[in-house]
Each structure stands twice: as structure tokens, then as C-alpha cells.
PDB file of C-alpha atoms and ligand atoms in Angstrom:
ATOM      1  CA  UNK A   1      78.982 -29.020  48.487  1.00 49.00           C
ATOM      2  CA  UNK A   2      80.262 -28.051  45.233  1.00 51.00           C
ATOM      3  CA  UNK A   3      78.823 -24.545  44.165  1.00 57.00           C
ATOM      4  CA  UNK A   4      78.838 -23.681  40.666  1.00 57.00           C
ATOM      5  CA  UNK A   5      81.684 -21.243  39.715  1.00 66.00           C
ATOM      6  CA  UNK A   6      80.184 -17.499  39.206  1.00 65.00           C
ATOM      7  CA  UNK A   7      81.919 -16.851  35.963  1.00 70.00           C
ATOM      8  CA  UNK A   8      79.910 -20.324  34.723  1.00 79.00           C
ATOM      9  CA  UNK A   9      76.706 -18.826  35.682  1.00 87.00           C
ATOM     10  CA  UNK A  10      77.126 -15.792  33.868  1.00 87.00           C
ATOM     11  CA  UNK A  11      78.366 -17.450  30.724  1.00 88.00           C
ATOM     12  CA  UNK A  12      75.192 -19.623  31.091  1.00 90.00           C
ATOM     13  CA  UNK A  13      73.082 -16.260  31.405  1.00 92.00           C
ATOM     14  CA  UNK A  14      74.616 -14.881  28.187  1.00 92.00           C
ATOM     15  CA  UNK A  15      74.026 -18.141  26.241  1.00 92.00           C
ATOM     16  CA  UNK A  16      70.303 -18.050  27.255  1.00 93.00           C
ATOM     17  CA  UNK A  17      70.265 -14.275  26.154  1.00 93.00           C
ATOM     18  CA  UNK A  18      71.762 -14.954  22.648  1.00 93.00           C
ATOM     19  CA  UNK A  19      69.389 -17.920  22.071  1.00 94.00           C
ATOM     20  CA  UNK A  20      66.572 -15.651  22.824  1.00 94.00           C
ATOM     21  CA  UNK A  21      67.903 -12.621  20.409  1.00 95.00           C
ATOM     22  CA  UNK A  22      68.804 -15.112  17.595  1.00 95.00           C
ATOM     23  CA  UNK A  23      65.152 -16.891  17.840  1.00 95.00           C
ATOM     24  CA  UNK A  24      63.783 -13.415  17.740  1.00 96.00           C
ATOM     25  CA  UNK A  25      65.764 -12.481  14.441  1.00 96.00           C
ATOM     26  CA  UNK A  26      64.857 -15.593  13.102  1.00 97.00           C
ATOM     27  CA  UNK A  27      61.048 -14.797  13.529  1.00 97.00           C
ATOM     28  CA  UNK A  28      61.482 -11.690  12.155  1.00 97.00           C
ATOM     29  CA  UNK A  29      63.166 -12.576   8.895  1.00 97.00           C
ATOM     30  CA  UNK A  30      60.747 -15.689   8.369  1.00 97.00           C
ATOM     31  CA  UNK A  31      57.970 -12.989   8.997  1.00 97.00           C
ATOM     32  CA  UNK A  32      59.706 -10.942   6.176  1.00 97.00           C
ATOM     33  CA  UNK A  33      59.531 -13.507   3.804  1.00 97.00           C
ATOM     34  CA  UNK A  34      55.937 -14.459   4.506  1.00 97.00           C
ATOM     35  CA  UNK A  35      55.227 -11.182   3.891  1.00 97.00           C
ATOM     36  CA  UNK A  36      56.694 -11.018   0.443  1.00 95.00           C
ATOM     37  CA  UNK A  37      55.278 -14.069  -0.750  1.00 95.00           C
ATOM     38  CA  UNK A  38      52.005 -12.722   0.521  1.00 94.00           C
ATOM     39  CA  UNK A  39      52.731  -9.440  -1.531  1.00 90.00           C
ATOM     40  CA  UNK A  40      53.701 -11.607  -4.833  1.00 87.00           C
ATOM     41  CA  UNK A  41      50.270 -13.663  -4.464  1.00 88.00           C
ATOM     42  CA  UNK A  42      48.286 -10.621  -3.852  1.00 86.00           C
ATOM     43  CA  UNK A  43      49.726  -8.606  -6.977  1.00 81.00           C
ATOM     44  CA  UNK A  44      49.844 -11.880  -8.921  1.00 78.00           C
ATOM     45  CA  UNK A  45      46.081 -12.610  -8.385  1.00 82.00           C
ATOM     46  CA  UNK A  46      44.864  -8.546  -8.383  1.00 78.00           C
ATOM     47  CA  UNK A  47      47.400  -6.554 -10.646  1.00 70.00           C
ATOM     48  CA  UNK A  48      47.751  -9.693 -12.969  1.00 67.00           C
ATOM     49  CA  UNK A  49      51.901  -9.154 -12.568  1.00 66.00           C
ATOM     50  CA  UNK A  50      53.546 -12.275 -14.164  1.00 61.00           C
ATOM     51  CA  UNK A  51      56.748 -13.716 -13.335  1.00 55.00           C
ATOM     52  CA  UNK A  52      59.715 -13.153 -15.766  1.00 55.00           C
ATOM     53  CA  UNK A  53      59.583 -16.762 -17.420  1.00 54.00           C
ATOM     54  CA  UNK A  54      56.380 -15.279 -19.447  1.00 61.00           C
ATOM     55  CA  UNK A  55      58.880 -14.464 -22.253  1.00 76.00           C
ATOM     56  CA  UNK A  56      58.471 -14.365 -26.013  1.00 85.00           C
ATOM     57  CA  UNK A  57      61.746 -15.307 -27.840  1.00 88.00           C
ATOM     58  CA  UNK A  58      62.334 -14.296 -31.627  1.00 89.00           C
ATOM     59  CA  UNK A  59      65.574 -14.571 -33.749  1.00 89.00           C
ATOM     60  CA  UNK A  60      67.099 -11.299 -34.161  1.00 88.00           C
ATOM     61  CA  UNK A  61      69.330 -12.520 -37.240  1.00 89.00           C
ATOM     62  CA  UNK A  62      66.042 -12.851 -39.511  1.00 90.00           C
ATOM     63  CA  UNK A  63      63.771  -9.848 -38.063  1.00 86.00           C
ATOM     64  CA  UNK A  64      63.841  -8.005 -41.493  1.00 84.00           C
ATOM     65  CA  UNK A  65      63.484 -11.475 -43.621  1.00 88.00           C
ATOM     66  CA  UNK A  66      60.148 -12.773 -42.218  1.00 85.00           C
ATOM     67  CA  UNK A  67      57.601 -12.917 -39.390  1.00 87.00           C
ATOM     68  CA  UNK A  68      56.121 -10.030 -38.000  1.00 90.00           C
ATOM     69  CA  UNK A  69      59.120  -7.756 -37.846  1.00 92.00           C
ATOM     70  CA  UNK A  70      59.695  -7.178 -41.390  1.00 92.00           C
ATOM     71  CA  UNK A  71      59.438  -3.786 -42.620  1.00 88.00           C
ATOM     72  CA  UNK A  72      56.117  -3.097 -44.220  1.00 88.00           C
ATOM     73  CA  UNK A  73      54.489  -4.797 -40.914  1.00 90.00           C
ATOM     74  CA  UNK A  74      56.043  -2.515 -38.577  1.00 93.00           C
ATOM     75  CA  UNK A  75      54.056   0.730 -36.801  1.00 93.00           C
ATOM     76  CA  UNK A  76      50.408   0.835 -36.193  1.00 94.00           C
ATOM     77  CA  UNK A  77      48.327  -2.025 -37.138  1.00 93.00           C
ATOM     78  CA  UNK A  78      44.270  -1.787 -36.221  1.00 93.00           C
ATOM     79  CA  UNK A  79      42.699  -4.760 -35.020  1.00 93.00           C
ATOM     80  CA  UNK A  80      39.146  -6.271 -35.864  1.00 93.00           C
ATOM     81  CA  UNK A  81      38.287  -5.909 -32.014  1.00 94.00           C
ATOM     82  CA  UNK A  82      38.813  -1.942 -32.143  1.00 91.00           C
ATOM     83  CA  UNK A  83      42.371  -1.924 -30.527  1.00 95.00           C
ATOM     84  CA  UNK A  84      45.587  -1.832 -32.534  1.00 95.00           C
ATOM     85  CA  UNK A  85      49.029  -3.204 -32.144  1.00 96.00           C
ATOM     86  CA  UNK A  86      52.208  -1.155 -32.811  1.00 96.00           C
ATOM     87  CA  UNK A  87      55.602  -3.045 -33.766  1.00 95.00           C
ATOM     88  CA  UNK A  88      58.820  -1.190 -33.280  1.00 95.00           C
ATOM     89  CA  UNK A  89      62.544  -2.212 -34.079  1.00 95.00           C
ATOM     90  CA  UNK A  90      65.312  -0.834 -32.307  1.00 95.00           C
ATOM     91  CA  UNK A  91      68.582  -1.018 -33.726  1.00 95.00           C
ATOM     92  CA  UNK A  92      71.693   0.758 -33.278  1.00 94.00           C
ATOM     93  CA  UNK A  93      71.188   3.895 -33.616  1.00 94.00           C
ATOM     94  CA  UNK A  94      67.297   4.287 -34.255  1.00 95.00           C
ATOM     95  CA  UNK A  95      64.265   3.015 -33.791  1.00 95.00           C
ATOM     96  CA  UNK A  96      61.491   1.954 -37.142  1.00 92.00           C
ATOM     97  CA  UNK A  97      59.548   3.679 -37.502  1.00 93.00           C
ATOM     98  CA  UNK A  98      60.878   7.006 -36.458  1.00 94.00           C
ATOM     99  CA  UNK A  99      57.781   8.367 -35.913  1.00 95.00           C
ATOM    100  CA  UNK A 100      54.892   6.227 -34.604  1.00 95.00           C
ATOM    101  CA  UNK A 101      51.321   7.398 -35.659  1.00 95.00           C
ATOM    102  CA  UNK A 102      48.961   6.142 -33.270  1.00 96.00           C
ATOM    103  CA  UNK A 103      45.105   6.753 -32.209  1.00 96.00           C
ATOM    104  CA  UNK A 104      44.206   8.690 -29.382  1.00 96.00           C
ATOM    105  CA  UNK A 105      41.347   6.587 -26.751  1.00 96.00           C
ATOM    106  CA  UNK A 106      42.297   3.300 -28.559  1.00 96.00           C
ATOM    107  CA  UNK A 107      43.949   0.449 -26.147  1.00 96.00           C
ATOM    108  CA  UNK A 108      47.032  -0.142 -27.824  1.00 96.00           C
ATOM    109  CA  UNK A 109      49.784  -2.908 -27.673  1.00 94.00           C
ATOM    110  CA  UNK A 110      53.144  -2.394 -28.232  1.00 94.00           C
ATOM    111  CA  UNK A 111      55.599  -4.909 -29.384  1.00 94.00           C
ATOM    112  CA  UNK A 112      59.186  -4.191 -29.531  1.00 94.00           C
ATOM    113  CA  UNK A 113      62.461  -6.202 -30.197  1.00 93.00           C
ATOM    114  CA  UNK A 114      65.955  -5.223 -30.985  1.00 93.00           C
ATOM    115  CA  UNK A 115      67.960  -6.572 -33.906  1.00 93.00           C
ATOM    116  CA  UNK A 116      71.492  -5.959 -32.449  1.00 92.00           C
ATOM    117  CA  UNK A 117      71.970  -4.650 -28.854  1.00 93.00           C
ATOM    118  CA  UNK A 118      69.740  -3.824 -25.561  1.00 93.00           C
ATOM    119  CA  UNK A 119      67.985  -0.916 -26.323  1.00 95.00           C
ATOM    120  CA  UNK A 120      65.637   1.347 -23.997  1.00 94.00           C
ATOM    121  CA  UNK A 121      61.926   2.190 -24.893  1.00 94.00           C
ATOM    122  CA  UNK A 122      60.584   5.219 -22.788  1.00 93.00           C
ATOM    123  CA  UNK A 123      57.741   7.402 -23.829  1.00 95.00           C
ATOM    124  CA  UNK A 124      57.800  10.972 -22.525  1.00 94.00           C
ATOM    125  CA  UNK A 125      54.625  11.851 -20.326  1.00 92.00           C
ATOM    126  CA  UNK A 126      53.516   8.136 -20.189  1.00 92.00           C
ATOM    127  CA  UNK A 127      54.620   5.284 -17.899  1.00 89.00           C
ATOM    128  CA  UNK A 128      55.796   3.424 -20.619  1.00 90.00           C
ATOM    129  CA  UNK A 129      59.314   2.564 -19.842  1.00 90.00           C
ATOM    130  CA  UNK A 130      61.030  -0.898 -20.816  1.00 91.00           C
ATOM    131  CA  UNK A 131      64.134  -2.406 -22.209  1.00 91.00           C
ATOM    132  CA  UNK A 132      64.554  -4.001 -25.754  1.00 92.00           C
ATOM    133  CA  UNK A 133      66.533  -6.857 -26.179  1.00 90.00           C
ATOM    134  CA  UNK A 134      67.867  -8.602 -28.902  1.00 91.00           C
ATOM    135  CA  UNK A 135      65.975 -12.177 -29.344  1.00 90.00           C
ATOM    136  CA  UNK A 136      62.976 -11.394 -26.820  1.00 90.00           C
ATOM    137  CA  UNK A 137      59.988  -9.421 -27.857  1.00 92.00           C
ATOM    138  CA  UNK A 138      58.843  -6.428 -25.427  1.00 91.00           C
ATOM    139  CA  UNK A 139      54.945  -6.414 -25.033  1.00 90.00           C
ATOM    140  CA  UNK A 140      53.272  -3.483 -23.050  1.00 88.00           C
ATOM    141  CA  UNK A 141      49.880  -2.075 -23.307  1.00 91.00           C
ATOM    142  CA  UNK A 142      48.737   1.537 -23.076  1.00 94.00           C
ATOM    143  CA  UNK A 143      46.291   3.826 -24.171  1.00 95.00           C
ATOM    144  CA  UNK A 144      46.676   7.784 -24.652  1.00 96.00           C
ATOM    145  CA  UNK A 145      43.715   9.850 -23.758  1.00 95.00           C
ATOM    146  CA  UNK A 146      44.494  12.836 -25.715  1.00 95.00           C
ATOM    147  CA  UNK A 147      46.256  13.627 -29.148  1.00 96.00           C
ATOM    148  CA  UNK A 148      50.070  15.284 -28.596  1.00 95.00           C
ATOM    149  CA  UNK A 149      53.382  14.499 -29.616  1.00 95.00           C
ATOM    150  CA  UNK A 150      55.635  12.622 -27.152  1.00 96.00           C
ATOM    151  CA  UNK A 151      59.687  12.125 -27.376  1.00 96.00           C
ATOM    152  CA  UNK A 152      60.826   8.383 -27.131  1.00 96.00           C
ATOM    153  CA  UNK A 153      64.582   8.307 -26.401  1.00 96.00           C
ATOM    154  CA  UNK A 154      66.707   5.250 -26.223  1.00 96.00           C
ATOM    155  CA  UNK A 155      67.612   5.086 -22.263  1.00 93.00           C
ATOM    156  CA  UNK A 156      69.718   2.062 -22.203  1.00 93.00           C
ATOM    157  CA  UNK A 157      73.511   2.665 -23.074  1.00 94.00           C
ATOM    158  CA  UNK A 158      74.029   1.310 -26.396  1.00 94.00           C
ATOM    159  CA  UNK A 159      77.186   2.697 -27.969  1.00 93.00           C
ATOM    160  CA  UNK A 160      78.449   5.639 -29.027  1.00 94.00           C
ATOM    161  CA  UNK A 161      75.721   7.041 -30.823  1.00 94.00           C
ATOM    162  CA  UNK A 162      73.108   6.124 -27.998  1.00 95.00           C
ATOM    163  CA  UNK A 163      72.398   9.898 -27.024  1.00 94.00           C
ATOM    164  CA  UNK A 164      71.203  10.440 -30.713  1.00 94.00           C
ATOM    165  CA  UNK A 165      68.795   7.473 -30.773  1.00 96.00           C
ATOM    166  CA  UNK A 166      65.299   9.330 -30.890  1.00 95.00           C
ATOM    167  CA  UNK A 167      61.952   8.379 -31.890  1.00 95.00           C
ATOM    168  CA  UNK A 168      58.480  10.249 -31.631  1.00 95.00           C
ATOM    169  CA  UNK A 169      55.310   9.092 -30.736  1.00 96.00           C
ATOM    170  CA  UNK A 170      52.372  11.357 -32.651  1.00 96.00           C
ATOM    171  CA  UNK A 171      48.874  10.759 -31.149  1.00 96.00           C
ATOM    172  CA  UNK A 172      45.947  12.076 -33.225  1.00 95.00           C
ATOM    173  CA  UNK A 173      42.177  12.218 -32.985  1.00 95.00           C
ATOM    174  CA  UNK A 174      40.839   8.946 -33.166  1.00 95.00           C
ATOM    175  CA  UNK A 175      38.271   9.560 -36.176  1.00 94.00           C
ATOM    176  CA  UNK A 176      41.190  11.422 -37.972  1.00 94.00           C
ATOM    177  CA  UNK A 177      43.508   8.239 -37.695  1.00 94.00           C
ATOM    178  CA  UNK A 178      40.555   6.061 -39.111  1.00 94.00           C
ATOM    179  CA  UNK A 179      40.430   8.292 -42.125  1.00 93.00           C
ATOM    180  CA  UNK A 180      44.224   8.374 -42.591  1.00 92.00           C
ATOM    181  CA  UNK A 181      44.490   4.566 -41.978  1.00 91.00           C
ATOM    182  CA  UNK A 182      41.407   4.119 -44.788  1.00 91.00           C
ATOM    183  CA  UNK A 183      43.678   5.698 -47.040  1.00 89.00           C
ATOM    184  CA  UNK A 184      46.598   3.858 -46.356  1.00 87.00           C
ATOM    185  CA  UNK A 185      48.458   6.373 -44.630  1.00 86.00           C
ATOM    186  CA  UNK A 186      48.080   4.967 -40.680  1.00 86.00           C
ATOM    187  CA  UNK A 187      51.682   5.026 -40.432  1.00 86.00           C
ATOM    188  CA  UNK A 188      52.868   8.392 -41.681  1.00 83.00           C
ATOM    189  CA  UNK A 189      53.313  11.401 -39.307  1.00 86.00           C
ATOM    190  CA  UNK A 190      53.990  13.630 -42.288  1.00 79.00           C
ATOM    191  CA  UNK A 191      51.029  15.501 -44.493  1.00 57.00           C
ATOM    192  CA  UNK A 192      48.206  15.332 -41.964  1.00 48.00           C
TER     193      UNK A 192
HETATM  194 CU1  CUA B 201      69.827   2.656 -28.176  1.00 97.72          CU
HETATM  195 CU2  CUA B 201      70.814   3.735 -26.635  1.00 97.72          CU
END
């Protein structure tokens, strides 16, 4: 005998619609999260992507005093396995070394750090592009296929002299590099 009030039925219907729509969006967002987790797992397993927690720290105040970043240890060092390690220090407003001499067709591991503020490390015509931060060692691998000269500007604003902060990477034939290295000149871009 008591019929439901018409506006109350309308309210119930609207509520049901809202619940349905909310549920649909919840499914979509959970789905997106699952997709992102799947992408992370896939890239971690197949592209060796590393979580950012894999950091190497170093004391920027004692860089030049001891350890691997002392001045005579900078530049390119051949390794017994045929690869080479390239060590670079960035400081306002230059890179040391100013010109990095490297052999072509050789796996290179760059290790860079800063003695003061955050700088950028970018090599033209390559995908080398990273930040160099005081207190941390930035590591990345690269192999140059052919000889050539590449500019290497700092691309992270580091102060008034930022735009004047440049270095060069000079890639030469591997055989030529081996000769220079044997003569103790593996780190000099001049007098080829
Ligand atoms: Cu160093 Cu900008």
C-alpha cells in the first residue's frame, strides 16, 4: 500500500550507476599498475635495467688525494680483457681530462664523478647522457664503431661558467691507440 517515492527510486538508480562506474575505473587503475609492474619485471630481466639503489658512493672532498680518481689515474686505462676504463672528473667549469682519447671498436666503461656540484655528461652523436653528481660514481658502457671527434658539453646548469664547460672525446683506430698506449701516450690527444 505504500509505494516508494519516485525521487527515491531515481536516487537508487543513480547510486547503482555510480557504483558501476567507480568499479570500472578501479579495475582500469589496478590494470595499469599491473601493466607497469610487468614492464618493470620484463625490462629488469631482458634489458638489465637496474633499480636506482645500485649506487656507488665516493667522498668528493678527497677525490684528488687518493683512490681511483687521482689525476694520474684519469683518462683511458686498458684492461687485461681487452676493454678499457675511462675515468673522468667534472668540476666547475671543466672536465679532467679535457680531451679523452679512446680506441674504436673497444668496449669502454666510463666512470665519472664530480668534485663539487652536479654536472652533465653528454657525448655528441652517441646515446651517452648522464648526470655527474658529487658523492656518486656514474658508470656507463659504450663502444665507438669508428674514429672521430665528439664534443662533450656539460648539460646540467652548474653555475655562471656552465656554458663554457666542454671537453672532447677523440676516437682513433684501435691499432693506432695500442701503439700510443705502448709508448705511454694513451691519454694525450695531441701529437698523434
Ligand atoms: Cu658543469 Cu654545467
